[in-house]
Short mmCIF file of C-alpha atoms in Angstrom, two decimals:
data_model
loop_
_atom_site.label_atom_id
_atom_site.label_comp_id
_atom_site.label_asym_id
_atom_site.label_seq_id
_atom_site.Cartn_x
_atom_site.Cartn_y
_atom_site.Cartn_z
CA UNK G 1 0.11 -0.52 0.04
CA UNK G 2 1.48 3.57 -1.24
CA UNK G 3 0.77 5.94 2.03
CA UNK G 4 0.25 9.26 1.46
CA UNK G 5 3.79 11.50 2.59
CA UNK G 6 3.62 15.16 1.08
CA UNK G 7 4.36 17.69 2.87
CA UNK G 8 1.45 20.08 1.60
CA UNK G 9 -1.30 20.89 4.16
CA UNK G 10 -3.63 24.08 3.07
CA UNK G 11 -3.12 23.00 -0.50
CA UNK G 12 -5.03 20.12 0.65
CA UNK G 13 -8.37 22.30 1.32
CA UNK G 14 -8.21 24.04 -1.48
CA UNK G 15 -12.09 23.84 -2.76
CA UNK G 16 -14.61 26.19 -4.33
CA UNK G 17 -14.60 28.83 -1.28
CA UNK G 18 -11.28 29.66 -2.86
CA UNK G 19 -12.21 29.08 -6.46
CA UNK G 20 -15.06 31.42 -5.87
CA UNK G 21 -13.31 33.78 -4.27
CA UNK G 22 -9.96 33.93 -7.01
CA UNK G 23 -13.43 34.62 -9.31
CA UNK G 24 -14.63 37.57 -8.05
CA UNK G 25 -11.39 39.24 -8.02
CA UNK G 26 -10.73 38.13 -11.24
CA UNK G 27 -14.04 39.71 -12.57
CA UNK G 28 -13.45 43.05 -10.40
CA UNK G 29 -10.18 43.66 -12.67
CA UNK G 30 -8.60 44.52 -9.32
CA UNK G 31 -5.91 42.45 -8.88
CA UNK G 32 -3.33 45.45 -7.20
CA UNK G 33 -4.18 45.53 -3.59
CA UNK G 34 -3.89 49.69 -3.62
CA UNK G 35 -5.46 50.45 -7.42
CA UNK G 36 -7.75 48.83 -9.60
CA UNK G 37 -11.45 49.84 -11.62
CA UNK G 38 -13.95 47.76 -8.36
CA UNK G 39 -11.03 46.95 -5.92
CA UNK G 40 -12.22 44.25 -3.45
CA UNK G 41 -9.61 44.88 -0.66
CA UNK G 42 -8.80 41.13 -0.10
CA UNK G 43 -5.15 42.03 1.42
CA UNK G 44 -6.87 44.73 3.83
CA UNK G 45 -9.23 42.02 5.01
CA UNK G 46 -6.72 38.95 5.51
CA UNK G 47 -4.61 41.69 7.61
CA UNK G 48 -7.45 42.40 9.25
CA UNK G 49 -8.63 39.06 10.24
CA UNK G 50 -4.92 37.46 10.90
CA UNK G 51 -4.68 40.24 13.40
CA UNK G 52 -7.71 39.02 15.53
CA UNK G 53 -6.98 35.28 15.06
CA UNK G 54 -3.28 36.26 16.20
CA UNK G 55 -4.42 39.47 18.55
CA UNK G 56 -1.87 41.46 17.59
CA UNK G 57 -2.25 45.20 16.47
CA UNK G 58 -0.38 44.79 13.41
CA UNK G 59 -0.44 42.23 10.25
CA UNK G 60 1.18 43.42 6.67
CA UNK G 61 1.04 40.71 3.92
CA UNK G 62 4.16 40.11 1.65
CA UNK G 63 5.74 38.13 -1.38
CA UNK G 64 6.93 34.91 0.65
CA UNK G 65 8.11 34.04 4.10
CA UNK G 66 11.35 34.89 3.39
CA UNK G 67 10.36 38.65 2.44
CA UNK G 68 8.85 38.33 5.84
CA UNK G 69 12.11 37.45 7.81
CA UNK G 70 13.80 40.16 5.98
CA UNK G 71 11.51 42.71 6.50
CA UNK G 72 11.29 41.48 10.06
CA UNK G 73 15.44 42.31 9.82
CA UNK G 74 14.60 45.89 8.37
CA UNK G 75 12.15 46.77 10.71
CA UNK G 76 14.49 45.78 13.57
CA UNK G 77 17.38 47.55 12.40
CA UNK G 78 19.61 44.73 11.39
CA UNK G 79 22.47 45.79 9.15
CA UNK G 80 26.28 45.31 8.07
CA UNK G 81 28.28 43.97 10.87
CA UNK G 82 25.09 42.61 13.22
CA UNK G 83 25.02 39.42 14.11
CA UNK G 84 21.67 37.44 14.47
CA UNK G 85 21.30 34.23 16.38
CA UNK G 86 19.49 31.21 14.81
CA UNK G 87 19.40 27.88 14.44
CA UNK G 88 21.13 25.47 11.20
CA UNK G 89 18.55 23.34 11.58
CA UNK G 90 16.01 25.34 8.97
CA UNK G 91 15.62 26.32 5.56
CA UNK G 92 17.76 28.71 4.18
CA UNK G 93 15.77 31.67 3.66
CA UNK G 94 16.26 32.01 7.56
CA UNK G 95 20.08 32.47 6.98
CA UNK G 96 19.15 34.19 3.28
CA UNK G 97 18.05 37.34 4.98
CA UNK G 98 20.06 38.21 7.27
CA UNK G 99 23.09 38.18 4.83
CA UNK G 100 20.75 40.41 2.40
CA UNK G 101 20.73 43.22 5.22
CA UNK G 102 24.61 42.82 5.52
CA UNK G 103 24.05 40.59 8.88
CA UNK G 104 25.67 37.59 9.60
CA UNK G 105 23.94 34.51 11.15
CA UNK G 106 25.39 32.89 13.76
CA UNK G 107 24.63 28.83 14.86
CA UNK G 108 23.66 27.66 17.97
CA UNK G 109 23.14 24.05 18.68
CA UNK G 110 19.61 22.26 18.73
CA UNK G 111 18.13 20.51 21.41
CA UNK G 112 16.42 17.26 21.57
CA UNK G 113 13.16 19.15 20.29
CA UNK G 114 14.59 19.43 17.46
CA UNK G 115 15.04 23.40 17.80
CA UNK G 116 17.62 25.99 19.08
CA UNK G 117 18.63 25.07 22.76
CA UNK G 118 18.04 27.85 24.80
CA UNK G 119 20.92 26.97 26.58
CA UNK G 120 24.10 27.51 24.41
CA UNK G 121 22.31 30.75 23.25
CA UNK G 122 24.47 32.88 25.93
CA UNK G 123 27.77 31.48 25.00
CA UNK G 124 27.29 33.01 21.30
CA UNK G 125 26.48 36.53 22.27
CA UNK G 126 29.00 39.27 21.58
CA UNK G 127 28.80 43.55 21.35
CA UNK G 128 27.64 42.91 18.04
CA UNK G 129 24.58 40.20 18.76
CA UNK G 130 21.68 42.24 17.48
CA UNK G 131 18.76 40.01 17.81
CA UNK G 132 17.57 36.42 18.34
CA UNK G 133 15.55 34.17 15.80
CA UNK G 134 13.50 31.31 17.14
CA UNK G 135 12.53 29.38 14.42
CA UNK G 136 9.60 27.04 14.64
CA UNK G 137 10.23 23.86 12.94
CA UNK G 138 7.87 21.42 11.75
CA UNK G 139 4.88 23.08 14.12
CA UNK G 140 7.01 22.82 16.98
CA UNK G 141 7.24 25.94 19.34
CA UNK G 142 11.09 27.12 20.62
CA UNK G 143 11.18 27.37 24.24
CA UNK G 144 9.99 30.67 24.08
CA UNK G 145 9.83 31.97 27.57
CA UNK G 146 13.72 30.72 27.87
CA UNK G 147 14.42 32.81 24.90
CA UNK G 148 12.60 35.86 25.91
CA UNK G 149 14.06 36.27 29.27
CA UNK G 150 18.17 36.00 27.73
CA UNK G 151 17.25 38.26 24.75
CA UNK G 152 15.58 40.93 27.52
CA UNK G 153 18.93 40.53 29.57
CA UNK G 154 20.93 41.21 26.78
CA UNK G 155 18.40 43.97 25.33
CA UNK G 156 18.70 41.76 21.61
CA UNK G 157 15.43 41.70 19.34
CA UNK G 158 13.19 38.59 19.41
CA UNK G 159 11.95 37.46 15.62
CA UNK G 160 10.54 34.01 15.55
CA UNK G 161 10.50 32.31 12.29
CA UNK G 162 6.65 31.08 12.11
CA UNK G 163 6.82 29.35 9.22
CA UNK G 164 6.37 25.78 9.98
CA UNK G 165 4.26 26.60 12.99
CA UNK G 166 1.53 29.21 12.40
CA UNK G 167 -1.41 28.49 14.65
CA UNK G 168 1.01 26.65 17.02
CA UNK G 169 1.05 28.33 20.47
CA UNK G 170 3.03 28.35 23.97
CA UNK G 171 0.29 28.56 27.37
CA UNK G 172 -2.33 29.63 24.62
CA UNK G 173 -0.77 32.32 22.84
CA UNK G 174 -0.27 32.20 19.41
CA UNK G 175 3.79 32.30 18.15
CA UNK G 176 4.82 34.37 15.94
CA UNK G 177 3.50 36.89 18.67
CA UNK G 178 5.79 35.89 21.63
CA UNK G 179 8.53 37.85 20.90
CA UNK G 180 9.00 41.49 19.23
CA UNK G 181 7.95 40.05 15.47
CA UNK G 182 6.82 37.20 13.76
CA UNK G 183 7.43 36.04 10.25
CA UNK G 184 5.17 33.95 8.76
CA UNK G 185 5.10 31.69 5.14
CA UNK G 186 1.67 30.74 2.62
CA UNK G 187 3.81 28.72 0.80
CA UNK G 188 2.78 25.38 -0.37
CA UNK G 189 3.44 23.04 1.86
CA UNK G 190 2.46 25.79 4.55
CA UNK G 191 -0.40 25.39 7.29
CA UNK G 192 -2.53 27.45 5.03
CA UNK G 193 -1.67 28.35 1.60
CA UNK G 194 -1.94 30.32 -1.37
CA UNK G 195 1.11 29.22 -3.23
CA UNK G 196 3.86 32.04 -1.96
CA UNK G 197 2.78 34.72 0.31
CA UNK G 198 4.29 35.38 3.52
CA UNK G 199 2.74 37.90 6.46
CA UNK G 200 4.83 39.92 9.72
CA UNK G 201 2.74 39.97 12.41
CA UNK G 202 3.98 42.78 15.48
CA UNK G 203 2.23 44.90 18.56
CA UNK G 204 5.27 47.62 17.65
CA UNK G 205 3.61 50.90 15.61
CA UNK G 206 7.04 51.92 14.46
CA UNK G 207 8.04 48.39 13.30
CA UNK G 208 5.11 47.64 11.52
CA UNK G 209 5.68 50.95 9.72
CA UNK G 210 9.30 50.63 8.63
CA UNK G 211 8.18 47.61 7.02
CA UNK G 212 5.25 48.45 5.82
CA UNK G 213 7.34 51.45 4.02
CA UNK G 214 10.11 49.02 2.78
CA UNK G 215 7.53 46.49 1.65
CA UNK G 216 6.48 49.74 -0.74
CA UNK G 217 9.78 50.55 -2.00
CA UNK G 218 10.37 52.57 0.49
CA UNK G 219 7.73 54.82 0.21
CA UNK G 220 4.86 56.07 2.78
CA UNK G 221 1.21 55.69 1.27
CA UNK G 222 -1.89 57.12 2.90
CA UNK G 223 -4.45 54.59 2.23
CA UNK G 224 -4.34 53.36 -1.42
CA UNK G 225 -2.92 56.51 -2.46
CA UNK G 226 0.36 56.82 -4.64
CA UNK G 227 3.23 56.98 -2.16
CA UNK G 228 5.87 59.74 -1.72
CA UNK G 229 8.79 59.88 -0.99
CA UNK G 230 9.53 63.20 0.04
CA UNK G 231 8.33 63.22 3.64
CA UNK G 232 11.03 63.07 5.53
CA UNK G 233 10.98 59.91 7.03
CA UNK G 234 10.99 57.62 3.60
CA UNK G 235 13.93 55.43 2.48
CA UNK G 236 14.42 52.87 -0.48
CA UNK G 237 13.04 49.80 0.25
CA UNK G 238 11.50 46.47 -2.03
CA UNK G 239 8.56 45.18 -3.39
CA UNK G 240 7.25 43.02 -1.66
CA UNK G 241 3.63 43.54 -2.03
CA UNK G 242 0.87 40.83 -2.44
CA UNK G 243 -1.90 40.45 -5.10
CA UNK G 244 -5.83 40.60 -4.21
CA UNK G 245 -5.62 37.04 -6.01
CA UNK G 246 -2.92 35.37 -3.35
CA UNK G 247 -5.15 37.52 -0.46
CA UNK G 248 -8.23 36.29 -1.68
CA UNK G 249 -7.12 32.12 -1.56
CA UNK G 250 -5.00 33.08 1.78
CA UNK G 251 -8.25 34.83 3.30
CA UNK G 252 -10.48 31.68 2.57
CA UNK G 253 -7.52 29.40 3.65
CA UNK G 254 -7.83 31.40 7.13
CA UNK G 255 -11.30 30.79 7.45
CA UNK G 256 -10.43 26.61 7.63
CA UNK G 257 -7.82 27.02 10.04
CA UNK G 258 -8.88 25.45 13.17
CA UNK G 259 -10.19 22.39 11.01
CA UNK G 260 -7.17 21.71 9.94
CA UNK G 261 -4.99 22.14 13.07
CA UNK G 262 -7.51 19.80 14.18
CA UNK G 263 -6.96 16.79 11.37
CA UNK G 264 -2.87 17.27 11.38
CA UNK G 265 -2.82 17.15 15.35
CA UNK G 266 -5.87 14.22 15.02
CA UNK G 267 -3.45 12.39 12.46
CA UNK G 268 -0.66 12.52 15.28
CA UNK G 269 -1.97 11.34 18.61
CA UNK G 270 -3.91 8.52 16.42
CA UNK G 271 -0.55 6.90 15.82
CA UNK G 272 1.82 8.10 19.01
CA UNK G 273 -1.48 6.95 21.32
CA UNK G 274 -1.59 3.36 19.60
CA UNK G 275 2.08 2.59 19.45
CA UNK G 276 5.25 2.00 22.29
CA UNK G 277 6.79 5.60 23.30
CA UNK G 278 8.98 3.92 25.24
CA UNK G 279 10.66 1.60 22.05
CA UNK G 280 10.32 4.84 20.12
CA UNK G 281 11.61 7.86 20.86
CA UNK G 282 9.84 10.45 19.89
CA UNK G 283 9.95 14.29 19.25
CA UNK G 284 9.54 16.12 22.25
CA UNK G 285 7.64 19.36 22.41
CA UNK G 286 8.40 22.30 25.19
CA UNK G 287 5.63 22.23 28.24
CA UNK G 288 2.56 24.15 27.94
CA UNK G 289 2.79 24.64 23.92
CA UNK G 290 0.30 22.84 21.47
CA UNK G 291 1.99 22.38 18.16
CA UNK G 292 0.48 21.87 15.00
CA UNK G 293 1.71 18.35 13.90
CA UNK G 294 2.98 18.67 10.44
CA UNK G 295 5.25 15.57 11.11
CA UNK G 296 5.97 12.15 13.11
CA UNK G 297 9.67 12.52 13.96
CA UNK G 298 11.74 9.60 15.59
CA UNK G 299 14.85 9.34 17.20
CA UNK G 300 16.85 6.65 16.68
CA UNK G 301 20.55 5.98 18.62
CA UNK G 302 22.51 5.24 15.86
CA UNK G 303 22.79 6.71 12.13
CA UNK G 304 22.55 3.29 11.47
CA UNK G 305 19.44 2.26 13.36
CA UNK G 306 17.42 5.40 11.66
CA UNK G 307 18.94 4.46 8.23
CA UNK G 308 17.58 0.55 8.77
CA UNK G 309 14.36 2.07 10.19
CA UNK G 310 13.87 3.95 6.86
CA UNK G 311 14.80 1.90 4.67
CA UNK G 312 12.40 -0.55 6.14
CA UNK G 313 9.37 1.60 6.27
CA UNK G 314 9.76 2.96 2.27
CA UNK G 315 9.81 -0.80 1.72
CA UNK G 316 6.47 -0.78 3.09
CA UNK G 317 5.16 2.42 1.46
CA UNK G 318 5.49 4.22 4.10
CA UNK G 319 8.05 7.60 3.35
CA UNK G 320 10.37 8.09 6.84
CA UNK G 321 13.09 10.29 5.60
CA UNK G 322 15.93 11.93 7.08
CA UNK G 323 14.02 16.17 7.48
CA UNK G 324 17.04 17.33 4.65
CA UNK G 325 20.33 16.41 3.63
CA UNK G 326 22.46 18.51 4.90
CA UNK G 327 22.18 21.93 7.91
CA UNK G 328 22.53 24.75 6.35
CA UNK G 329 25.95 25.98 8.13
CA UNK G 330 27.25 23.19 5.67
CA UNK G 331 26.01 25.10 2.50
CA UNK G 332 28.36 27.03 0.06
CA UNK G 333 27.78 30.70 1.20
CA UNK G 334 28.88 29.27 4.84
CA UNK G 335 31.79 27.10 4.25
CA UNK G 336 33.27 29.25 0.99
CA UNK G 337 31.95 32.40 2.09
CA UNK G 338 30.23 32.58 -1.34
CA UNK G 339 27.85 35.64 -2.84
CA UNK G 340 26.24 36.56 -5.51
CA UNK G 341 28.66 39.35 -5.57
CA UNK G 342 32.34 39.84 -6.73
CA UNK G 343 32.77 41.45 -3.77
CA UNK G 344 32.10 38.72 -1.81
CA UNK G 345 29.03 40.87 0.73
CA UNK G 346 28.20 40.15 2.74
CA UNK G 347 31.54 38.82 3.90
CA UNK G 348 33.31 41.92 3.05
CA UNK G 349 31.52 43.60 5.56
CA UNK G 350 31.15 41.18 8.41
CA UNK G 351 33.04 38.45 9.84
CA UNK G 352 31.42 34.96 9.96
CA UNK G 353 32.56 32.50 12.46
CA UNK G 354 32.01 28.64 12.41
CA UNK G 355 30.30 27.10 15.05
CA UNK G 356 30.79 23.79 16.87
CA UNK G 357 27.52 22.17 15.89
CA UNK G 358 28.49 18.61 16.75
CA UNK G 359 25.02 17.63 18.45
CA UNK G 360 23.43 19.12 15.74
CA UNK G 361 25.00 17.13 12.97
CA UNK G 362 24.72 13.69 15.44
CA UNK G 363 20.87 14.53 15.87
CA UNK G 364 18.97 15.59 12.52
CA UNK G 365 20.72 12.45 10.92
CA UNK G 366 19.24 10.27 13.73
CA UNK G 367 15.74 11.41 13.22
CA UNK G 368 13.77 10.03 10.75
CA UNK G 369 10.64 12.17 9.90
CA UNK G 370 7.25 11.35 7.91
CA UNK G 371 5.29 14.26 6.76
CA UNK G 372 1.67 13.67 8.24
CA UNK G 373 -0.20 14.18 4.78
CA UNK G 374 -3.81 15.77 5.08
CA UNK G 375 -4.80 13.20 2.62
CA UNK G 376 -4.06 10.49 5.24
CA UNK G 377 -6.72 8.18 6.17
CA UNK G 378 -8.31 6.00 8.59
CA UNK G 379 -7.12 3.22 6.39
CA UNK G 380 -3.61 4.69 6.01
CA UNK G 381 -3.36 5.03 9.82
CA UNK G 382 -4.24 2.02 11.11
CA UNK G 383 -1.39 0.49 8.48
CA UNK G 384 1.43 2.95 9.71
CA UNK G 385 0.64 1.59 13.14
CA UNK G 386 0.45 -1.66 12.07
CA UNK G 387 3.66 -1.30 10.55
CA UNK G 388 5.44 0.50 13.28
CA UNK G 389 4.81 -2.60 15.50
CA UNK G 390 5.73 -4.98 14.08
CA UNK G 391 9.05 -2.86 13.23
CA UNK G 392 9.31 -2.96 16.80
CA UNK G 393 8.41 -7.10 17.49
CA UNK G 394 11.54 -7.88 14.56
CA UNK G 395 14.14 -6.68 16.54
#
């Protein structure tokens, strides 16, 4: 039996509501969020509904999760010579947006939650450290209580990379709202999606206004009027504006968020509650947190044990695998200090130093991940449980 293991979550919930919403925008002939003959204001409504759902004052929709991270960095005044502490167990965009600002990522080991080990953060702090990026991997929150304590002690900004954890919470407060700024993704594999897109969330008006200007080519825009660059406060920026079509889709997806989270978590617990968790070392999560379970992750004592398990599960049609081929700290841009520009920017203006990430390298090779596809049915779940029990009994 071939068992679904695709990483798409919100994608599987695209239906007549999204189609109807897109048709309405197309018929209006108003695809740009600020202008059109019959503007539907879908982006405005999406931002408003997101702010209500997250319990924050300000939300800014943008072109991608990466764009949201860069806006978070820009709005936090992160630039040349600055350092941002983060985990190496993430997608390259987490670090790329820091680099694009002229700053440098400083990598810190992960712990067995597969998120940054807060106990190792302080030893990496220098007079150049500007922020901590808390990356909530695969739907499970970082230990935000301890990270915020460290940030407060050292007067650091906390940026939450919530790309993979929209809808998760700690002590009933949504992740992405626990630090100074939260960056979210609407890419195809995320909790809700419009194919590509993202948004930034904050309670700080100054941060919001700065991010909003940068995402609109640095200009100041009053309502839907044409922006100005001559009010004494504006600067240059980039075009990170989302379209009305993307917002129309994402708005309908947001209406389904609780249904999506409930299905993901039901699938996870149906499996975990029916296998021997003394035998299977399931990825732990922070006390007080409510993850959105996008995957089932099992830690093994050795790489060989993990590899053997993956092979046997794959032979049964169950797509366990390592999460990634390598940590991003081992990518060319860091190992060789390679840049898109001949100057070597930003390595020519900011000093990158290697970190001891031995535990991270060991751990990620010993953890088998299985994507909890939104298309999993009860028959698939029962088969997964059966195969996991058989694997244990065979040893």
